């Protein structure tokens, strides 16, 4: 059933309200991890607006933690397509190998190796990452299915339900007027009109300004609404539907959401340590001020000065009357501050799962290989859980891309080229015969993950010899 503009506006508004509690958290996380003046305001309040943040003596440990962690989970797992129904024949083996090469070509076309490091930052930071299925043409104009990574800051998923897979998604973003008018020339007059016919809350929200896809934050707010029927593109400000693209997939909507495991609500990995980070920044500033005060501490003189005005600085000499006393008050506050900063850093590292070993620091004074392995076990389990999320999302992306290719271009001969298992390949495939409703792949992390079990045994024996 095709929706009207009013129905779309209502659905997108409901999705935005559904994610309203997460919106402020996403805004703070984005500001802190981007750093700069907005990050300082998110930590210390808007009163810090006029402060020169470049001179702020507070390290951004959350950004450092996210960088280190994303480097662990932001790599592509190995791809494997199994032989179905235990058909141990040469034909079945070649078919599975060809499917692997097809999916590898998909990965190369959409530049998956560049998407995953970005997804590795958004998934712990925001708590979820979003891919949208679409097409991309090669140099010869031949279309291939790709999964486009979208900014979660602009995404509003629907109810996750029991299976934790939402069936609808809204994406709100500002698009420059000229770009939008070129894409939809039929509505150019409405798009280029700066004056809104009526005020509405979705079109005028400062939180949509300046995203990674639109640096200056100008243009009209465009809403994309995805469900199982298809994709609607419309202007909330004018309530005009610009386009509708039917969904070719029978398996569900044309998007995939990778969700971080949490208790009962969407949360990023650093949700609970923002307050600690704010306290650490405050005490860091106070420690610098206290150190300056300790160096330039006041001098108390009891008596009279014979040399006239009291002189300060290096090589200054003052003559006092006999019986005079000179004293400087002792202040050990900086050392107490340093201890408190160390304690806050420990709490922050525990809360954000950011081990000191990631920064090249030894966790113990006396370290053995076995001791380091035990210490790294909890960190490894933490990484493995995120890899499970990424693996499941990539397997679902593979399934939807294969289904898309077969449904949309069943009898078309399509060339592919790439590099697989140490060998370069170049060949053609026909989706209807080479895919033939086999949409299942496996993504595996680990050493020799791309090998099957007999290869692992042979390789292990060879290494032992």
Coordinates of C-alpha atoms in Angstrom, one line a residue:
X1 CA 0.0 0.0 0.0
X2 CA 1.6 3.3 -1.1
X3 CA 1.7 5.9 1.6
X4 CA 0.7 9.6 1.3
X5 CA 2.9 12.5 2.2
X6 CA 0.9 13.0 5.5
X7 CA 1.3 9.4 6.4
X8 CA 5.1 9.5 5.7
X9 CA 5.4 12.7 7.8
X10 CA 3.6 11.0 10.7
X11 CA 5.7 7.8 10.5
X12 CA 9.0 9.7 10.3
X13 CA 7.9 11.9 13.2
X14 CA 7.1 8.9 15.3
X15 CA 10.4 7.3 14.6
X16 CA 12.2 10.5 15.6
X17 CA 10.2 10.6 18.8
X18 CA 11.0 6.9 19.4
X19 CA 14.7 7.8 19.3
X20 CA 14.5 11.1 21.1
X21 CA 16.1 9.8 24.3
X22 CA 19.1 8.6 22.3
X23 CA 19.4 11.8 20.3
X24 CA 21.0 13.9 23.1
X25 CA 23.4 11.1 23.9
X26 CA 24.4 10.8 20.3
X27 CA 24.9 14.6 20.1
X28 CA 27.2 14.5 23.2
X29 CA 29.1 11.5 21.9
X30 CA 29.7 13.0 18.5
X31 CA 30.8 16.3 20.1
X32 CA 33.2 14.7 22.5
X33 CA 34.7 12.3 20.0
X34 CA 35.1 15.0 17.4
X35 CA 36.8 17.2 20.0
X36 CA 37.2 20.9 19.8
X37 CA 35.0 23.6 21.3
X38 CA 31.8 21.5 21.0
X39 CA 33.5 18.6 22.8
X40 CA 34.5 20.9 25.7
X41 CA 31.0 22.4 25.9
X42 CA 29.6 18.8 26.0
X43 CA 31.9 18.0 28.9
X44 CA 32.0 21.2 30.9
X45 CA 28.8 23.0 29.9
X46 CA 27.9 25.8 27.5
X47 CA 29.7 28.4 29.8
X48 CA 33.0 27.2 28.2
X49 CA 31.9 28.7 24.9
X50 CA 34.5 31.6 24.9
X51 CA 37.4 29.5 26.1
X52 CA 40.2 28.7 23.7
X53 CA 39.9 24.9 23.6
X54 CA 43.2 24.4 21.8
X55 CA 45.0 25.4 25.1
X56 CA 42.8 23.2 27.3
X57 CA 45.1 20.9 29.3
X58 CA 42.7 17.9 29.2
X59 CA 43.4 14.8 27.1
X60 CA 40.5 13.3 25.1
X61 CA 40.7 9.8 26.4
X62 CA 37.4 8.7 24.9
X63 CA 38.6 9.6 21.4
X64 CA 41.9 7.7 22.0
X65 CA 39.9 4.7 23.3
X66 CA 37.6 4.7 20.3
X67 CA 40.6 4.9 17.9
X68 CA 42.4 2.0 19.6
X69 CA 39.2 -0.2 19.7
X70 CA 38.2 0.6 16.2
X71 CA 41.5 -0.6 15.0
X72 CA 40.7 -4.0 16.5
X73 CA 37.2 -4.5 15.1
X74 CA 37.4 -2.5 11.9
X75 CA 38.9 -5.1 9.6
X76 CA 37.0 -7.4 7.2
X77 CA 36.5 -11.0 8.2
X78 CA 37.4 -13.8 5.8
X79 CA 34.7 -14.9 3.4
X80 CA 33.6 -18.6 2.9
X81 CA 30.8 -20.2 1.0
X82 CA 30.1 -23.8 2.0
X83 CA 29.1 -26.6 -0.3
X84 CA 25.4 -27.3 0.3
X85 CA 23.7 -30.7 1.0
X86 CA 27.2 -32.4 1.4
X87 CA 27.6 -32.6 -2.4
X88 CA 31.3 -33.4 -2.5
X89 CA 31.6 -33.0 -6.2
X90 CA 33.8 -30.9 -8.4
X91 CA 30.8 -29.1 -9.8
X92 CA 29.5 -28.1 -6.3
X93 CA 33.0 -27.0 -5.2
X94 CA 33.4 -24.8 -8.3
X95 CA 30.0 -23.3 -7.8
X96 CA 30.8 -22.4 -4.2
X97 CA 34.2 -20.9 -5.2
X98 CA 32.5 -18.8 -7.9
X99 CA 30.0 -17.5 -5.3
X100 CA 33.0 -16.5 -3.1
X101 CA 34.5 -14.6 -6.1
X102 CA 31.2 -12.8 -6.8
X103 CA 30.8 -11.6 -3.2
X104 CA 34.5 -10.6 -3.2
X105 CA 33.8 -8.5 -6.2
X106 CA 30.8 -6.9 -4.4
X107 CA 33.1 -6.0 -1.5
X108 CA 35.7 -4.4 -3.9
X109 CA 33.0 -2.4 -5.7
X110 CA 31.6 -0.9 -2.4
X111 CA 35.1 -0.6 -0.9
X112 CA 34.2 -2.6 2.2
X113 CA 37.8 -2.4 3.5
X114 CA 37.3 1.4 3.9
X115 CA 33.7 1.1 5.3
X116 CA 34.6 -1.2 8.2
X117 CA 37.1 1.1 10.0
X118 CA 34.4 3.8 9.9
X119 CA 31.7 1.3 11.1
X120 CA 34.2 0.3 13.8
X121 CA 34.0 3.8 15.2
X122 CA 30.3 4.3 14.9
X123 CA 29.2 1.0 16.4
X124 CA 30.8 1.5 19.8
X125 CA 30.2 5.3 19.8
X126 CA 26.6 5.4 18.8
X127 CA 25.6 1.8 19.6
X128 CA 24.6 0.9 16.1
X129 CA 25.6 1.2 12.4
X130 CA 23.4 1.3 9.3
X131 CA 23.9 0.0 5.7
X132 CA 21.5 0.7 3.0
X133 CA 21.3 -1.5 -0.2
X134 CA 21.6 0.3 -3.5
X135 CA 23.2 -0.1 -6.9
X136 CA 26.5 1.2 -8.3
X137 CA 27.6 1.1 -11.9
X138 CA 31.1 0.2 -13.1
X139 CA 33.0 2.0 -15.9
X140 CA 30.9 0.2 -18.5
X141 CA 27.6 1.1 -17.0
X142 CA 26.9 -2.4 -15.6
X143 CA 25.0 -2.2 -12.2
X144 CA 26.1 -4.2 -9.2
X145 CA 24.5 -4.3 -5.7
X146 CA 26.3 -2.5 -2.9
X147 CA 25.7 -1.7 0.7
X148 CA 26.1 2.1 1.5
X149 CA 27.2 2.9 5.0
X150 CA 25.1 5.8 6.5
X151 CA 25.8 8.1 9.4
X152 CA 23.9 6.7 12.4
X153 CA 23.6 10.3 13.8
X154 CA 21.0 10.9 11.1
X155 CA 19.3 7.5 11.3
X156 CA 16.1 6.7 13.3
X157 CA 15.4 2.9 13.3
X158 CA 11.9 1.6 14.2
X159 CA 11.0 -0.9 16.9
X160 CA 13.7 -3.6 17.1
X161 CA 11.2 -6.3 18.2
X162 CA 11.9 -9.7 19.6
X163 CA 14.4 -10.6 16.8
X164 CA 16.2 -7.3 17.2
X165 CA 15.7 -6.4 13.5
X166 CA 13.6 -3.3 12.8
X167 CA 11.4 -3.3 9.8
X168 CA 11.5 0.5 9.1
X169 CA 14.1 3.2 9.1
X170 CA 14.0 7.0 8.7
X171 CA 17.1 9.0 7.7
X172 CA 17.0 12.8 8.0
X173 CA 19.7 15.0 6.5
X174 CA 20.2 18.4 4.9
X175 CA 21.0 18.4 1.2
X176 CA 22.2 21.6 -0.6
X177 CA 19.4 23.2 -2.7
X178 CA 21.3 23.0 -6.0
X179 CA 22.2 19.3 -5.6
X180 CA 18.6 18.4 -4.7
X181 CA 17.2 20.4 -7.6
X182 CA 19.5 18.6 -10.1
X183 CA 18.3 15.2 -8.7
X184 CA 14.6 16.1 -8.8
X185 CA 14.1 18.7 -11.6
X186 CA 10.3 18.4 -11.5
X187 CA 10.2 19.9 -8.0
X188 CA 13.1 22.4 -8.6
X189 CA 10.8 25.4 -8.0
X190 CA 9.7 24.1 -4.6
X191 CA 13.3 23.0 -3.6
X192 CA 14.9 26.3 -4.5
X193 CA 12.2 28.3 -2.6
X194 CA 13.9 29.4 0.7
X195 CA 10.6 30.5 2.3
X196 CA 8.7 27.7 4.1
X197 CA 5.0 27.6 3.8
X198 CA 4.6 26.5 7.3
X199 CA 6.9 26.0 10.3
X200 CA 7.5 22.4 11.4
X201 CA 9.9 20.9 13.9
X202 CA 11.5 18.4 11.6
X203 CA 12.7 20.9 9.1
X204 CA 14.4 23.3 11.5
X205 CA 16.6 21.4 13.9
X206 CA 20.1 22.6 14.5
X207 CA 21.2 19.0 15.4
X208 CA 21.1 18.2 11.7
X209 CA 23.6 20.8 10.7
X210 CA 27.2 20.0 9.6
X211 CA 27.3 16.3 9.1
X212 CA 30.2 14.4 7.5
X213 CA 28.2 14.4 4.1
X214 CA 27.4 18.1 4.2
X215 CA 30.2 20.1 5.8
X216 CA 28.5 23.6 5.7
X217 CA 25.1 22.3 6.9
X218 CA 23.1 24.2 4.3
X219 CA 20.1 23.1 2.3
X220 CA 16.7 21.5 2.8
X221 CA 15.9 18.7 5.2
X222 CA 15.2 15.5 3.1
X223 CA 13.7 12.5 4.7
X224 CA 14.2 8.9 3.5
X225 CA 11.8 6.4 4.8
X226 CA 12.5 2.7 4.3
X227 CA 10.1 -0.2 4.9
X228 CA 9.4 -3.6 3.3
X229 CA 7.4 -1.9 0.5
X230 CA 10.2 0.4 -0.7
X231 CA 11.9 3.7 -0.2
X232 CA 10.1 7.1 0.0
X233 CA 12.1 10.3 -0.5
X234 CA 10.2 13.4 0.6
X235 CA 10.4 16.9 2.0
X236 CA 9.0 17.2 5.5
X237 CA 8.9 21.0 5.3
X238 CA 6.6 21.0 2.2
X239 CA 5.1 17.5 2.6
X240 CA 6.0 16.6 -1.0
X241 CA 7.0 13.1 -2.0
X242 CA 10.0 13.5 -4.4
X243 CA 10.4 9.8 -5.3
X244 CA 9.3 6.2 -4.5
X245 CA 11.6 3.2 -5.2
X246 CA 9.9 -0.2 -4.8
X247 CA 11.8 -2.8 -2.7
X248 CA 13.0 -5.7 -4.9
X249 CA 13.9 -7.9 -1.9
X250 CA 11.5 -10.5 -0.6
X251 CA 13.6 -11.1 2.5
X252 CA 12.9 -7.8 4.1
X253 CA 13.6 -4.1 3.8
X254 CA 16.7 -2.9 1.9
X255 CA 18.8 -2.0 5.0
X256 CA 20.9 -3.8 7.6
X257 CA 21.5 -2.5 11.1
X258 CA 24.4 -3.8 13.2
X259 CA 23.4 -3.2 16.9
X260 CA 25.7 -3.3 19.9
X261 CA 24.6 -5.6 22.6
X262 CA 23.2 -3.7 25.6
X263 CA 20.8 -4.3 28.5
X264 CA 17.4 -2.9 27.5
X265 CA 18.1 0.3 25.5
X266 CA 20.3 1.6 22.8
X267 CA 23.6 2.8 24.3
X268 CA 27.1 3.4 23.1
X269 CA 30.2 2.0 24.8
X270 CA 31.0 5.4 26.4
X271 CA 27.5 6.3 27.6
X272 CA 28.4 5.8 31.3
X273 CA 31.8 7.5 31.4
X274 CA 30.9 11.0 30.1
X275 CA 30.6 12.3 33.6
X276 CA 34.0 10.8 34.6
X277 CA 35.5 12.4 31.5
X278 CA 34.0 15.8 32.5
X279 CA 35.4 15.5 36.1
X280 CA 38.7 14.5 34.7
X281 CA 38.8 17.6 32.5
X282 CA 37.8 19.9 35.4
X283 CA 40.5 18.5 37.8
X284 CA 43.1 18.6 35.0
X285 CA 42.4 22.3 34.6
X286 CA 42.5 22.8 38.4
X287 CA 45.8 21.0 38.7
X288 CA 47.4 23.3 36.2
X289 CA 46.1 26.3 38.0
X290 CA 47.2 24.9 41.4
X291 CA 50.7 24.2 40.0
X292 CA 50.9 27.8 38.8
X293 CA 49.8 29.1 42.2
X294 CA 52.3 26.8 43.9
X295 CA 55.2 28.2 41.8
X296 CA 54.1 31.8 42.3
X297 CA 52.9 31.4 45.8
X298 CA 52.7 34.5 48.0
X299 CA 55.4 35.6 50.5
X300 CA 54.6 36.6 54.1
X301 CA 57.0 39.1 55.7
X302 CA 56.9 40.0 59.4
X303 CA 59.0 43.1 59.9
X304 CA 60.2 46.1 57.9
X305 CA 62.1 46.4 54.6
X306 CA 65.2 48.7 54.6
X307 CA 65.7 48.6 50.8
X308 CA 62.4 50.3 50.0
X309 CA 60.1 48.5 47.6
X310 CA 60.0 44.7 47.9
X311 CA 61.6 43.1 44.8
X312 CA 60.5 39.9 43.1
X313 CA 62.0 37.5 40.5
X314 CA 65.5 36.1 39.9
X315 CA 68.5 37.8 41.4
X316 CA 66.3 40.1 43.5
X317 CA 67.8 41.1 46.8
X318 CA 65.8 42.7 49.7
X319 CA 67.3 44.1 52.9
X320 CA 65.2 43.6 56.1
X321 CA 65.5 45.0 59.6
X322 CA 67.0 42.6 62.2
X323 CA 64.4 40.3 63.7
X324 CA 62.2 40.1 60.6
X325 CA 60.7 36.8 59.4
X326 CA 60.0 35.6 55.8
X327 CA 57.8 32.6 55.1
X328 CA 56.0 30.9 52.2
X329 CA 52.8 28.9 52.9
X330 CA 53.2 25.2 52.0
X331 CA 50.6 23.8 49.6
X332 CA 50.6 20.1 48.6
X333 CA 47.3 20.3 46.7
X334 CA 48.9 19.5 43.3
X335 CA 50.0 16.1 44.5
X336 CA 46.5 15.3 45.8
X337 CA 45.1 16.4 42.4
X338 CA 47.5 14.1 40.6
X339 CA 46.4 11.2 42.7
X340 CA 42.7 11.9 42.0
X341 CA 43.4 12.3 38.2
X342 CA 45.1 8.8 38.2
X343 CA 42.1 7.4 40.1
X344 CA 39.6 8.9 37.6
X345 CA 41.7 7.6 34.7
X346 CA 41.5 4.1 36.2
X347 CA 37.7 4.4 36.6
X348 CA 37.4 5.8 33.1
X349 CA 39.5 3.0 31.6
X350 CA 37.4 0.4 33.5
X351 CA 34.1 1.9 32.4
X352 CA 35.0 2.3 28.8
X353 CA 36.9 -1.0 28.4
X354 CA 40.1 0.8 27.5
X355 CA 43.1 -1.2 28.8
X356 CA 46.4 0.5 29.4
X357 CA 48.1 -2.1 27.2
X358 CA 46.5 -0.4 24.2
X359 CA 48.8 2.6 24.8
X360 CA 51.9 0.4 25.0
X361 CA 52.0 0.5 28.8
X362 CA 52.8 -2.6 30.8
X363 CA 49.9 -3.4 33.3
X364 CA 52.3 -5.0 35.8
X365 CA 55.8 -4.3 37.0
X366 CA 56.7 -8.0 36.4
X367 CA 55.2 -9.4 33.2
X368 CA 55.3 -12.9 31.8
X369 CA 53.7 -14.1 28.5
X370 CA 51.1 -16.2 30.4
X371 CA 50.2 -13.2 32.6
X372 CA 49.7 -10.9 29.7
X373 CA 47.5 -13.6 28.0
X374 CA 45.3 -13.8 31.1
X375 CA 45.1 -10.0 31.4
X376 CA 44.1 -9.7 27.7
X377 CA 41.4 -12.4 27.9
X378 CA 38.6 -10.0 28.9
X379 CA 39.7 -7.5 26.2
X380 CA 39.7 -10.3 23.7
X381 CA 36.2 -11.4 24.7
X382 CA 35.1 -7.8 24.4
X383 CA 36.5 -7.5 20.8
X384 CA 35.0 -10.9 19.9
X385 CA 31.5 -9.8 20.9
X386 CA 31.8 -6.8 18.6
X387 CA 33.2 -9.1 15.8
X388 CA 30.1 -11.3 16.2
X389 CA 27.9 -8.2 15.6
X390 CA 29.9 -7.2 12.5
X391 CA 30.0 -10.8 11.2
X392 CA 26.2 -11.2 11.4
X393 CA 25.6 -7.8 9.7
X394 CA 28.0 -8.7 6.9
X395 CA 26.4 -12.1 6.3
X396 CA 23.0 -10.4 6.1
X397 CA 24.5 -7.8 3.7
X398 CA 25.9 -10.6 1.5
X399 CA 22.5 -12.3 1.5
X400 CA 20.7 -9.2 0.4
X401 CA 23.2 -8.3 -2.2
X402 CA 23.0 -11.8 -3.8
X403 CA 19.2 -11.7 -3.7
X404 CA 19.2 -8.2 -5.2
X405 CA 21.5 -9.3 -8.1
X406 CA 19.5 -12.3 -9.0
X407 CA 16.1 -10.6 -8.8
X408 CA 17.0 -7.5 -10.7
X409 CA 19.5 -8.9 -13.3
X410 CA 18.8 -12.6 -13.5
X411 CA 19.9 -13.3 -17.2
X412 CA 22.5 -10.5 -17.6
X413 CA 26.1 -11.6 -18.2
X414 CA 28.2 -9.5 -15.8
X415 CA 32.0 -9.3 -15.6
X416 CA 33.9 -9.4 -12.3
X417 CA 37.5 -9.2 -11.4
X418 CA 39.5 -9.2 -8.2
X419 CA 41.9 -11.0 -5.9
X420 CA 40.9 -14.1 -3.9
X421 CA 42.9 -16.6 -1.8
X422 CA 46.2 -15.3 -3.2
X423 CA 45.1 -15.5 -6.8
X424 CA 43.8 -12.9 -9.2
X425 CA 40.6 -13.7 -11.1
X426 CA 38.6 -12.3 -14.0
X427 CA 35.5 -13.9 -15.4
X428 CA 31.8 -13.4 -16.1
X429 CA 28.7 -14.7 -14.3
X430 CA 25.0 -14.9 -14.8
X431 CA 23.1 -14.2 -11.6
X432 CA 20.1 -16.5 -12.3
X433 CA 22.4 -19.6 -12.9
X434 CA 25.4 -18.9 -10.8
X435 CA 23.6 -17.6 -7.7
X436 CA 20.4 -19.6 -8.1
X437 CA 18.8 -18.7 -4.7
X438 CA 22.0 -19.6 -2.8
X439 CA 22.3 -16.5 -0.6
X440 CA 24.1 -17.9 2.5
X441 CA 27.7 -17.0 3.2
X442 CA 30.0 -17.3 6.2
X443 CA 32.2 -14.5 7.6
X444 CA 35.0 -15.8 9.9
X445 CA 37.5 -13.9 12.0
X446 CA 40.8 -15.5 13.1
X447 CA 44.1 -17.0 11.8
X448 CA 43.7 -19.3 8.8
X449 CA 40.0 -18.4 8.8
X450 CA 39.8 -18.6 5.1
X451 CA 41.0 -22.3 5.1
X452 CA 38.7 -25.3 5.4
X453 CA 39.3 -27.9 8.1
X454 CA 41.6 -30.2 6.0
X455 CA 43.7 -27.3 4.9
X456 CA 44.1 -26.3 8.6
X457 CA 45.3 -29.8 9.5
X458 CA 47.8 -30.0 6.7
X459 CA 49.1 -26.5 7.4
X460 CA 49.5 -27.3 11.1
X461 CA 51.4 -30.5 10.3
X462 CA 53.6 -28.6 7.9
X463 CA 54.4 -26.0 10.5
X464 CA 55.1 -28.6 13.1
X465 CA 57.6 -30.4 10.8

